[in-house]
Coordinates of C-alpha atoms in Angstrom, one line a residue:
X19 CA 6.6 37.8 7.8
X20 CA 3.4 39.2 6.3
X21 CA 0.4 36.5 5.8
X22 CA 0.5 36.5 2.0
X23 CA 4.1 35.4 2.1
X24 CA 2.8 32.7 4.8
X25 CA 0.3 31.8 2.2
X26 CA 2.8 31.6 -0.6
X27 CA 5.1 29.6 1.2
X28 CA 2.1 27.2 2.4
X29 CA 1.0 27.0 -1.5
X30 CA 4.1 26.2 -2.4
X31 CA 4.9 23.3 0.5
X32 CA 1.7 22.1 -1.0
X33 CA 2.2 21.8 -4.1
X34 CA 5.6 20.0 -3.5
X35 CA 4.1 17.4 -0.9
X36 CA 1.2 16.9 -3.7
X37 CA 4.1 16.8 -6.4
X38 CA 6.0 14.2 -4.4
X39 CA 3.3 12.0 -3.5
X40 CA 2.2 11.9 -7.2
X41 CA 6.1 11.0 -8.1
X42 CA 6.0 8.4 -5.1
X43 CA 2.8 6.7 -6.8
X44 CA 4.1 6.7 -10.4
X45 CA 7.2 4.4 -9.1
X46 CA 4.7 2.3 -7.0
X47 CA 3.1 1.5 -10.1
X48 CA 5.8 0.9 -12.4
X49 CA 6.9 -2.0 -9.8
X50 CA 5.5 -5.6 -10.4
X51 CA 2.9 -6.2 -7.2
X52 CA 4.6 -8.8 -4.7
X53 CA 3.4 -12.5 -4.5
X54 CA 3.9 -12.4 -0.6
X55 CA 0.5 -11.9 -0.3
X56 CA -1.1 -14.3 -2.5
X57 CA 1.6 -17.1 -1.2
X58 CA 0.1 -16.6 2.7
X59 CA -3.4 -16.4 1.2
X60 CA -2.8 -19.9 -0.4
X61 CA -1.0 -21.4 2.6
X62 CA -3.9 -20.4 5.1
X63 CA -6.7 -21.8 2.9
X64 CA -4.4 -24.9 2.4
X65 CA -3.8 -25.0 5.9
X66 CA -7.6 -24.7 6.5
X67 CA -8.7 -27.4 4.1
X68 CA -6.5 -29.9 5.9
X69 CA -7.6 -28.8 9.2
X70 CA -11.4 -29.7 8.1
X71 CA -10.3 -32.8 5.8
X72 CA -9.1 -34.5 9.2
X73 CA -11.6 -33.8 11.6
X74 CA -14.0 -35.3 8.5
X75 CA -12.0 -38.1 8.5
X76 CA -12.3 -38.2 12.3

């Protein structure tokens, strides 16, 4: 295998791997973000609120 067919077949695994990434974001994006994260985020600072209201009160 001469190196310009080595470099034609790297271009081209390249440019599929960049093409697939780019198709792999585009469907990430059309997908509504998930509320997992903002539902542990309010439980901790609800959990940490109460934790400080009772030593207060203490």
């Amino acid at each position: 295998m001469s190196h310009s067919t080595k470099k034609k077949q790297h271009e081209l695994a390249r440019k599929k791997h960049k093409h697939e990434s780019q198709q792999h974001a585009r469907e990430l994006a059309k997908k509504p973000p998930s509320t997992t994260a903002a539902w542990v985020l309010g439980v901790g600072l609800a959990l940490m609120l109460a934790v400080v209201a009772v030593v207060l009160v203490s």
